[in-house]
mmCIF file of C-alpha atoms in Angstrom:
data_model
loop_
_atom_site.group_PDB
_atom_site.id
_atom_site.type_symbol
_atom_site.label_atom_id
_atom_site.label_comp_id
_atom_site.label_asym_id
_atom_site.label_seq_id
_atom_site.Cartn_x
_atom_site.Cartn_y
_atom_site.Cartn_z
ATOM 1 C CA UNK Q 1202 -40.354 28.104 7.591
ATOM 2 C CA UNK Q 1203 -43.594 28.699 5.709
ATOM 3 C CA UNK Q 1204 -45.424 26.030 3.726
ATOM 4 C CA UNK Q 1205 -44.631 27.999 0.574
ATOM 5 C CA UNK Q 1206 -40.882 27.969 1.288
ATOM 6 C CA UNK Q 1207 -40.936 24.241 2.039
ATOM 7 C CA UNK Q 1208 -42.822 23.556 -1.174
ATOM 8 C CA UNK Q 1209 -40.306 25.560 -3.213
ATOM 9 C CA UNK Q 1210 -37.381 23.676 -1.661
ATOM 10 C CA UNK Q 1211 -38.919 20.276 -2.309
ATOM 11 C CA UNK Q 1212 -39.825 21.220 -5.889
ATOM 12 C CA UNK Q 1213 -36.310 22.470 -6.637
ATOM 13 C CA UNK Q 1214 -34.794 19.341 -5.078
ATOM 14 C CA UNK Q 1215 -37.108 17.122 -7.163
ATOM 15 C CA UNK Q 1216 -36.280 18.900 -10.402
ATOM 16 C CA UNK Q 1217 -32.550 18.884 -9.643
ATOM 17 C CA UNK Q 1218 -31.970 15.399 -8.196
ATOM 18 C CA UNK Q 1219 -34.781 13.349 -9.765
ATOM 19 C CA UNK Q 1220 -35.435 15.070 -13.090
ATOM 20 C CA UNK Q 1221 -31.777 15.960 -13.739
ATOM 21 C CA UNK Q 1222 -32.343 19.625 -14.619
ATOM 22 C CA UNK Q 1223 -29.497 22.096 -14.123
ATOM 23 C CA UNK Q 1224 -29.827 24.971 -11.672
ATOM 24 C CA UNK Q 1225 -30.022 27.389 -14.610
ATOM 25 C CA UNK Q 1226 -32.882 25.416 -16.215
ATOM 26 C CA UNK Q 1227 -34.775 25.302 -12.899
ATOM 27 C CA UNK Q 1228 -34.307 29.053 -12.392
ATOM 28 C CA UNK Q 1229 -35.733 29.745 -15.844
ATOM 29 C CA UNK Q 1230 -38.623 27.336 -15.291
ATOM 30 C CA UNK Q 1231 -39.551 28.884 -11.951
ATOM 31 C CA UNK Q 1232 -38.799 32.473 -12.952
ATOM 32 C CA UNK Q 1233 -36.270 33.149 -10.200
ATOM 33 C CA UNK Q 1234 -32.520 33.723 -10.004
ATOM 34 C CA UNK Q 1235 -29.991 30.866 -10.114
ATOM 35 C CA UNK Q 1236 -28.550 31.996 -6.769
ATOM 36 C CA UNK Q 1237 -31.983 31.505 -5.168
ATOM 37 C CA UNK Q 1238 -32.174 27.982 -6.593
ATOM 38 C CA UNK Q 1239 -28.754 27.235 -5.076
ATOM 39 C CA UNK Q 1240 -29.917 28.619 -1.710
ATOM 40 C CA UNK Q 1241 -33.090 26.513 -1.753
ATOM 41 C CA UNK Q 1242 -31.031 23.346 -2.445
ATOM 42 C CA UNK Q 1243 -28.704 24.124 0.482
ATOM 43 C CA UNK Q 1244 -31.624 24.899 2.777
ATOM 44 C CA UNK Q 1245 -33.393 21.694 1.704
ATOM 45 C CA UNK Q 1246 -30.337 19.626 2.704
ATOM 46 C CA UNK Q 1247 -30.063 21.420 6.042
ATOM 47 C CA UNK Q 1248 -33.772 20.897 6.731
ATOM 48 C CA UNK Q 1249 -33.420 17.169 6.117
ATOM 49 C CA UNK Q 1250 -35.613 17.107 2.997
ATOM 50 C CA UNK Q 1251 -32.735 15.557 1.032
ATOM 51 C CA UNK Q 1252 -30.831 12.466 2.091
ATOM 52 C CA UNK Q 1253 -28.094 10.752 0.077
ATOM 53 C CA UNK Q 1254 -27.510 7.014 -0.165
ATOM 54 C CA UNK Q 1255 -24.656 5.484 -2.137
ATOM 55 C CA UNK Q 1256 -25.845 2.129 -3.422
ATOM 56 C CA UNK Q 1257 -22.625 0.226 -4.091
ATOM 57 C CA UNK Q 1258 -20.902 -2.718 -2.454
ATOM 58 C CA UNK Q 1259 -17.653 -0.712 -2.718
ATOM 59 C CA UNK Q 1260 -18.760 1.971 -0.273
ATOM 60 C CA UNK Q 1261 -17.440 0.183 2.844
ATOM 61 C CA UNK Q 1262 -13.936 -0.201 1.438
ATOM 62 C CA UNK Q 1263 -13.893 3.358 0.102
ATOM 63 C CA UNK Q 1264 -14.922 4.773 3.485
ATOM 64 C CA UNK Q 1265 -12.044 2.862 5.101
ATOM 65 C CA UNK Q 1266 -9.650 4.243 2.485
ATOM 66 C CA UNK Q 1267 -10.732 7.803 3.248
ATOM 67 C CA UNK Q 1268 -10.372 7.317 7.005
ATOM 68 C CA UNK Q 1269 -6.884 5.816 6.667
ATOM 69 C CA UNK Q 1270 -5.721 8.601 4.360
ATOM 70 C CA UNK Q 1271 -6.864 11.203 6.884
ATOM 71 C CA UNK Q 1272 -5.598 9.441 10.004
ATOM 72 C CA UNK Q 1273 -2.073 8.742 8.757
ATOM 73 C CA UNK Q 1274 -1.712 11.441 6.054
ATOM 74 C CA UNK Q 1275 -1.122 8.758 3.422
ATOM 75 C CA UNK Q 1276 -0.898 9.686 -0.251
ATOM 76 C CA UNK Q 1277 -3.353 7.019 -1.271
ATOM 77 C CA UNK Q 1278 -4.955 3.893 0.144
ATOM 78 C CA UNK Q 1279 -6.636 0.950 -1.543
ATOM 79 C CA UNK Q 1280 -8.707 -1.393 0.626
ATOM 80 C CA UNK Q 1281 -9.897 -4.806 -0.531
ATOM 81 C CA UNK Q 1282 -13.254 -6.059 0.767
ATOM 82 C CA UNK Q 1283 -12.508 -9.626 1.874
ATOM 83 C CA UNK Q 1284 -16.041 -10.653 2.841
ATOM 84 C CA UNK Q 1285 -16.543 -14.392 2.240
ATOM 85 C CA UNK Q 1286 -13.103 -14.750 0.616
ATOM 86 C CA UNK Q 1287 -10.669 -17.540 1.496
ATOM 87 C CA UNK Q 1288 -7.007 -16.743 2.169
ATOM 88 C CA UNK Q 1289 -5.865 -17.701 -1.376
ATOM 89 C CA UNK Q 1290 -8.720 -15.613 -2.798
ATOM 90 C CA UNK Q 1291 -7.661 -12.644 -0.654
ATOM 91 C CA UNK Q 1292 -4.080 -12.964 -1.884
ATOM 92 C CA UNK Q 1293 -5.272 -13.012 -5.493
ATOM 93 C CA UNK Q 1294 -7.708 -10.134 -5.014
ATOM 94 C CA UNK Q 1295 -5.096 -7.925 -3.334
ATOM 95 C CA UNK Q 1296 -2.745 -8.592 -6.257
ATOM 96 C CA UNK Q 1297 -5.469 -7.684 -8.735
ATOM 97 C CA UNK Q 1298 -6.412 -4.457 -6.957
ATOM 98 C CA UNK Q 1299 -2.730 -3.553 -6.606
ATOM 99 C CA UNK Q 1300 -2.085 -4.116 -10.306
ATOM 100 C CA UNK Q 1301 -5.106 -2.016 -11.311
ATOM 101 C CA UNK Q 1302 -4.211 0.750 -8.851
ATOM 102 C CA UNK Q 1303 -0.520 0.899 -9.764
ATOM 103 C CA UNK Q 1304 -0.661 0.267 -13.521
ATOM 104 C CA UNK Q 1305 -0.610 3.939 -14.567
ATOM 105 C CA UNK Q 1306 1.950 4.858 -11.904
ATOM 106 C CA UNK Q 1307 4.319 2.087 -13.002
ATOM 107 C CA UNK Q 1308 3.857 3.094 -16.639
ATOM 108 C CA UNK Q 1309 4.918 6.656 -15.803
ATOM 109 C CA UNK Q 1310 7.908 5.738 -13.611
ATOM 110 C CA UNK Q 1311 11.409 5.129 -14.961
ATOM 111 C CA UNK Q 1312 13.010 3.419 -11.959
ATOM 112 C CA UNK Q 1313 11.153 1.179 -9.534
ATOM 113 C CA UNK Q 1314 12.680 -0.476 -6.477
ATOM 114 C CA UNK Q 1315 11.429 -3.940 -5.559
ATOM 115 C CA UNK Q 1316 11.731 -5.530 -2.120
ATOM 116 C CA UNK Q 1317 10.696 -9.143 -1.651
ATOM 117 C CA UNK Q 1318 7.973 -11.337 -0.219
ATOM 118 C CA UNK Q 1319 4.597 -12.868 -0.972
ATOM 119 C CA UNK Q 1320 2.685 -9.579 -1.133
ATOM 120 C CA UNK Q 1321 4.934 -8.228 -3.903
ATOM 121 C CA UNK Q 1322 4.653 -11.564 -5.692
ATOM 122 C CA UNK Q 1323 0.849 -11.242 -5.620
ATOM 123 C CA UNK Q 1324 1.170 -7.932 -7.485
ATOM 124 C CA UNK Q 1325 3.621 -9.273 -10.056
ATOM 125 C CA UNK Q 1326 1.535 -12.406 -10.645
ATOM 126 C CA UNK Q 1327 -1.635 -10.425 -11.325
ATOM 127 C CA UNK Q 1328 0.028 -7.615 -13.290
ATOM 128 C CA UNK Q 1329 -1.004 -7.601 -16.973
ATOM 129 C CA UNK Q 1330 1.408 -7.809 -19.898
ATOM 130 C CA UNK Q 1331 2.232 -4.258 -20.969
ATOM 131 C CA UNK Q 1332 4.859 -2.352 -22.934
ATOM 132 C CA UNK Q 1333 6.956 -0.073 -20.712
ATOM 133 C CA UNK Q 1334 10.415 -0.297 -22.357
ATOM 134 C CA UNK Q 1335 11.763 2.704 -20.451
ATOM 135 C CA UNK Q 1336 11.041 1.248 -17.003
ATOM 136 C CA UNK Q 1337 13.812 -0.406 -14.980
ATOM 137 C CA UNK Q 1338 13.200 -2.608 -11.936
ATOM 138 C CA UNK Q 1339 15.945 -2.604 -9.302
ATOM 139 C CA UNK Q 1340 16.231 -4.821 -6.177
ATOM 140 C CA UNK Q 1341 16.112 -3.023 -2.839
ATOM 141 C CA UNK Q 1342 17.632 -6.035 -1.103
ATOM 142 C CA UNK Q 1343 19.712 -9.102 -1.966
ATOM 143 C CA UNK Q 1344 17.840 -11.685 -3.960
ATOM 144 C CA UNK Q 1345 19.655 -15.007 -3.870
ATOM 145 C CA UNK Q 1346 18.544 -18.196 -2.135
ATOM 146 C CA UNK Q 1347 18.183 -21.921 -2.676
ATOM 147 C CA UNK Q 1348 14.478 -21.991 -1.799
ATOM 148 C CA UNK Q 1349 11.377 -19.841 -2.336
ATOM 149 C CA UNK Q 1350 13.173 -18.164 -5.222
ATOM 150 C CA UNK Q 1351 9.836 -16.904 -6.593
ATOM 151 C CA UNK Q 1352 9.550 -14.308 -3.813
ATOM 152 C CA UNK Q 1353 13.166 -13.077 -3.918
ATOM 153 C CA UNK Q 1354 13.827 -9.576 -5.228
ATOM 154 C CA UNK Q 1355 15.857 -10.660 -8.265
ATOM 155 C CA UNK Q 1356 13.143 -13.001 -9.500
ATOM 156 C CA UNK Q 1357 10.417 -10.418 -8.893
ATOM 157 C CA UNK Q 1358 12.397 -7.783 -10.812
ATOM 158 C CA UNK Q 1359 12.961 -10.245 -13.662
ATOM 159 C CA UNK Q 1360 9.278 -11.197 -13.831
ATOM 160 C CA UNK Q 1361 8.133 -7.566 -13.660
ATOM 161 C CA UNK Q 1362 10.501 -6.636 -16.491
ATOM 162 C CA UNK Q 1363 9.308 -9.624 -18.536
ATOM 163 C CA UNK Q 1364 5.671 -8.601 -18.164
ATOM 164 C CA UNK Q 1365 6.294 -4.953 -19.011
ATOM 165 C CA UNK Q 1366 9.001 -5.392 -21.669
ATOM 166 C CA UNK Q 1367 11.158 -3.255 -19.406
ATOM 167 C CA UNK Q 1368 14.584 -4.032 -17.968
ATOM 168 C CA UNK Q 1369 15.818 -5.262 -14.608
ATOM 169 C CA UNK Q 1370 18.951 -5.154 -12.502
ATOM 170 C CA UNK Q 1371 20.064 -7.950 -10.175
ATOM 171 C CA UNK Q 1372 21.667 -7.984 -6.745
ATOM 172 C CA UNK Q 1373 23.698 -11.187 -6.567
ATOM 173 C CA UNK Q 1374 23.787 -11.615 -2.814
ATOM 174 C CA UNK Q 1375 21.474 -13.105 -0.170
ATOM 175 C CA UNK Q 1376 19.102 -10.756 1.637
ATOM 176 C CA UNK Q 1377 20.799 -11.654 4.928
ATOM 177 C CA UNK Q 1378 24.311 -12.935 5.538
ATOM 178 C CA UNK Q 1379 25.740 -14.595 8.628
ATOM 179 C CA UNK Q 1380 27.678 -11.654 10.034
ATOM 180 C CA UNK Q 1381 28.490 -7.988 9.593
ATOM 181 C CA UNK Q 1382 31.962 -8.589 8.158
ATOM 182 C CA UNK Q 1383 30.567 -10.649 5.266
ATOM 183 C CA UNK Q 1384 27.936 -7.977 4.651
ATOM 184 C CA UNK Q 1385 30.648 -5.332 4.424
ATOM 185 C CA UNK Q 1386 32.619 -7.499 2.014
ATOM 186 C CA UNK Q 1387 29.594 -7.928 -0.228
ATOM 187 C CA UNK Q 1388 28.835 -4.206 -0.158
ATOM 188 C CA UNK Q 1389 32.473 -3.485 -0.964
ATOM 189 C CA UNK Q 1390 32.117 -5.309 -4.275
ATOM 190 C CA UNK Q 1391 32.052 -2.763 -7.106
ATOM 191 C CA UNK Q 1392 29.039 -4.291 -8.852
ATOM 192 C CA UNK Q 1393 26.962 -4.743 -5.693
ATOM 193 C CA UNK Q 1394 27.812 -1.234 -4.539
ATOM 194 C CA UNK Q 1395 26.650 0.110 -7.917
ATOM 195 C CA UNK Q 1396 23.286 -1.675 -7.734
ATOM 196 C CA UNK Q 1397 22.694 -0.529 -4.151
ATOM 197 C CA UNK Q 1398 23.536 3.041 -5.182
ATOM 198 C CA UNK Q 1399 20.997 2.818 -8.006
ATOM 199 C CA UNK Q 1400 18.432 1.360 -5.607
ATOM 200 C CA UNK Q 1401 18.767 4.410 -3.352
ATOM 201 C CA UNK Q 1402 17.858 6.670 -6.280
ATOM 202 C CA UNK Q 1403 14.700 4.947 -7.540
ATOM 203 C CA UNK Q 1404 11.580 7.046 -7.966
ATOM 204 C CA UNK Q 1405 9.215 4.463 -6.488
ATOM 205 C CA UNK Q 1406 9.679 1.615 -3.981
ATOM 206 C CA UNK Q 1407 7.325 -1.362 -3.642
ATOM 207 C CA UNK Q 1408 7.613 -3.163 -0.310
ATOM 208 C CA UNK Q 1409 5.855 -5.611 1.963
ATOM 209 C CA UNK Q 1410 5.405 -5.352 5.720
ATOM 210 C CA UNK Q 1411 5.797 -8.197 8.170
ATOM 211 C CA UNK Q 1412 5.806 -8.728 11.922
ATOM 212 C CA UNK Q 1413 7.790 -10.829 14.405
ATOM 213 C CA UNK Q 1414 4.513 -11.692 16.135
ATOM 214 C CA UNK Q 1415 3.612 -14.409 13.662
ATOM 215 C CA UNK Q 1416 5.371 -16.977 11.460
ATOM 216 C CA UNK Q 1417 7.503 -14.575 9.455
ATOM 217 C CA UNK Q 1418 8.508 -15.388 5.863
ATOM 218 C CA UNK Q 1419 12.123 -14.790 6.862
ATOM 219 C CA UNK Q 1420 11.747 -17.587 9.398
ATOM 220 C CA UNK Q 1421 10.069 -19.824 6.834
ATOM 221 C CA UNK Q 1422 12.944 -19.375 4.387
ATOM 222 C CA UNK Q 1423 15.572 -19.910 7.065
ATOM 223 C CA UNK Q 1424 17.006 -16.406 7.345
ATOM 224 C CA UNK Q 1425 15.926 -16.287 10.999
ATOM 225 C CA UNK Q 1426 14.797 -18.735 13.684
ATOM 226 C CA UNK Q 1427 12.360 -18.807 16.583
ATOM 227 C CA UNK Q 1428 15.026 -17.750 19.081
ATOM 228 C CA UNK Q 1429 15.949 -14.655 17.082
ATOM 229 C CA UNK Q 1430 12.291 -13.780 16.599
ATOM 230 C CA UNK Q 1431 11.766 -14.000 20.357
ATOM 231 C CA UNK Q 1432 14.798 -11.739 20.878
ATOM 232 C CA UNK Q 1433 13.395 -9.219 18.414
ATOM 233 C CA UNK Q 1434 10.048 -9.145 20.229
ATOM 234 C CA UNK Q 1435 11.901 -8.807 23.515
ATOM 235 C CA UNK Q 1436 13.671 -5.628 22.416
ATOM 236 C CA UNK Q 1437 10.498 -4.061 21.069
ATOM 237 C CA UNK Q 1438 10.441 -4.960 17.378
ATOM 238 C CA UNK Q 1439 6.914 -4.621 15.976
ATOM 239 C CA UNK Q 1440 7.466 -5.022 12.247
ATOM 240 C CA UNK Q 1441 9.916 -5.190 9.377
ATOM 241 C CA UNK Q 1442 10.209 -3.614 5.957
ATOM 242 C CA UNK Q 1443 12.878 -4.790 3.537
ATOM 243 C CA UNK Q 1444 14.038 -7.158 6.328
ATOM 244 C CA UNK Q 1445 14.769 -4.184 8.622
ATOM 245 C CA UNK Q 1446 13.058 -4.621 11.982
ATOM 246 C CA UNK Q 1447 11.694 -1.484 13.653
ATOM 247 C CA UNK Q 1448 10.115 -0.478 16.958
ATOM 248 C CA UNK Q 1449 7.007 1.532 17.849
ATOM 249 C CA UNK Q 1450 8.876 4.755 17.068
ATOM 250 C CA UNK Q 1451 9.750 3.557 13.581
ATOM 251 C CA UNK Q 1452 13.434 3.173 14.444
ATOM 252 C CA UNK Q 1453 15.535 0.149 13.528
ATOM 253 C CA UNK Q 1454 16.065 -1.998 16.624
ATOM 254 C CA UNK Q 1455 19.551 -2.804 17.824
ATOM 255 C CA UNK Q 1456 19.813 -6.451 16.813
ATOM 256 C CA UNK Q 1457 22.443 -8.291 14.718
ATOM 257 C CA UNK Q 1458 19.874 -9.159 12.040
ATOM 258 C CA UNK Q 1459 19.536 -5.507 11.059
ATOM 259 C CA UNK Q 1460 23.313 -5.374 10.611
ATOM 260 C CA UNK Q 1461 23.377 -8.465 8.410
ATOM 261 C CA UNK Q 1462 20.982 -7.198 5.732
ATOM 262 C CA UNK Q 1463 22.403 -6.510 2.285
ATOM 263 C CA UNK Q 1464 19.923 -3.891 1.206
ATOM 264 C CA UNK Q 1465 18.506 -0.446 1.872
ATOM 265 C CA UNK Q 1466 17.930 0.729 5.442
ATOM 266 C CA UNK Q 1467 14.686 2.318 6.625
ATOM 267 C CA UNK Q 1468 16.239 5.779 6.425
ATOM 268 C CA UNK Q 1469 17.328 5.126 2.850
ATOM 269 C CA UNK Q 1470 13.835 3.902 1.979
ATOM 270 C CA UNK Q 1471 12.314 7.040 3.498
ATOM 271 C CA UNK Q 1472 14.502 9.146 1.209
ATOM 272 C CA UNK Q 1473 12.848 7.581 -1.868
ATOM 273 C CA UNK Q 1474 10.126 9.909 -3.255
ATOM 274 C CA UNK Q 1475 7.337 7.359 -2.816
ATOM 275 C CA UNK Q 1476 7.157 4.038 -0.969
ATOM 276 C CA UNK Q 1477 4.065 1.887 -1.419
ATOM 277 C CA UNK Q 1478 3.380 -1.112 0.819
ATOM 278 C CA UNK Q 1479 1.231 -4.120 -0.017
ATOM 279 C CA UNK Q 1480 0.041 -6.235 2.924
ATOM 280 C CA UNK Q 1481 -2.851 -8.653 3.339
ATOM 281 C CA UNK Q 1482 -2.023 -10.958 6.264
ATOM 282 C CA UNK Q 1483 -4.154 -9.995 9.296
ATOM 283 C CA UNK Q 1484 -1.406 -11.063 11.710
ATOM 284 C CA UNK Q 1485 0.792 -8.244 10.395
ATOM 285 C CA UNK Q 1486 -1.534 -5.404 11.347
ATOM 286 C CA UNK Q 1487 0.592 -4.139 14.249
ATOM 287 C CA UNK Q 1488 3.674 -3.758 12.056
ATOM 288 C CA UNK Q 1489 1.535 -2.004 9.452
ATOM 289 C CA UNK Q 1490 0.084 0.319 12.084
ATOM 290 C CA UNK Q 1491 3.504 1.573 13.211
ATOM 291 C CA UNK Q 1492 4.763 1.820 9.646
ATOM 292 C CA UNK Q 1493 1.840 4.144 8.880
ATOM 293 C CA UNK Q 1494 2.070 6.040 12.170
ATOM 294 C CA UNK Q 1495 5.778 6.767 11.724
ATOM 295 C CA UNK Q 1496 5.455 7.483 7.995
ATOM 296 C CA UNK Q 1497 7.785 4.696 6.945
ATOM 297 C CA UNK Q 1498 5.515 4.347 3.918
ATOM 298 C CA UNK Q 1499 3.581 6.852 1.815
ATOM 299 C CA UNK Q 1500 0.755 4.642 0.570
ATOM 300 C CA UNK Q 1501 -0.718 1.213 1.245
ATOM 301 C CA UNK Q 1502 -2.810 -1.459 -0.423
ATOM 302 C CA UNK Q 1503 -4.393 -3.718 2.192
ATOM 303 C CA UNK Q 1504 -7.559 -5.476 3.356
ATOM 304 C CA UNK Q 1505 -10.686 -4.264 5.115
ATOM 305 C CA UNK Q 1506 -9.889 -6.249 8.268
ATOM 306 C CA UNK Q 1507 -6.415 -4.737 8.563
ATOM 307 C CA UNK Q 1508 -7.789 -1.275 7.773
ATOM 308 C CA UNK Q 1509 -10.353 -1.651 10.560
ATOM 309 C CA UNK Q 1510 -7.536 -2.496 13.009
ATOM 310 C CA UNK Q 1511 -5.515 0.529 11.913
ATOM 311 C CA UNK Q 1512 -8.431 2.920 12.298
ATOM 312 C CA UNK Q 1513 -9.678 1.754 15.676
ATOM 313 C CA UNK Q 1514 -6.472 0.768 17.470
ATOM 314 C CA UNK Q 1515 -4.418 3.525 19.072
ATOM 315 C CA UNK Q 1516 -1.761 1.684 21.052
#
């Protein structure tokens, strides 16, 4: 490369990147063709005369989002930078990012299925008051219980509808019942069967992801106990979505709990056009990993620490 060529490249790069001139303006100024200006810019980048730096605190999270989308072929990913945030602050921030990210999608969707849990509650809590009268929120799982009612599907549907001036349906049954016969009796009820049928046809599903490897919300509420959680781990369960426990292949494990759920199965969830998961508890990363790997979900809103696990752990 001659000194003259180098000088031309640096001059073009200066005019283009620092002065803000268009390639056409530079070509006219220098008396050459626009195609030559384009070539000089490309050559300048290849020669190392031009280096790009993105000066934003968001760059780390955005890079993680891009890597996750590529690795797991996800439709979209939102990653929350949790640096120096306490656990309550992380929960709030995830809810805020989720509400911002999903606001337009929810506004454009007529039927939305809602699972249950703290991650979905974080979204509903932070969601702004809007006017979506044509949107209906439908439980994906039973929503009755004497405790922690604020994270049950019925309450979340009600609160979402209240905030959006939409409407909600209710599934008047617990998420889990004591045996398969009772579950069949509930599902045989005309009203419950109708709601479950509508749930299978929603356009969008919002779910959480948990894991039997830590203190599960189902255990906290009383739906399961330590013995059952140990059994689930023993037969290879790595996570649960909509209270359906699955293994490393994304298949529901053969355990009575999965047969006691009044709600959609994993296969039924996969048939929904789009399923978005929200998860922020670091202890759940393994369940999230296998949900992504086996395409049990289409998109995810999560934290930087979980995203880092998902990118670097191939187990």
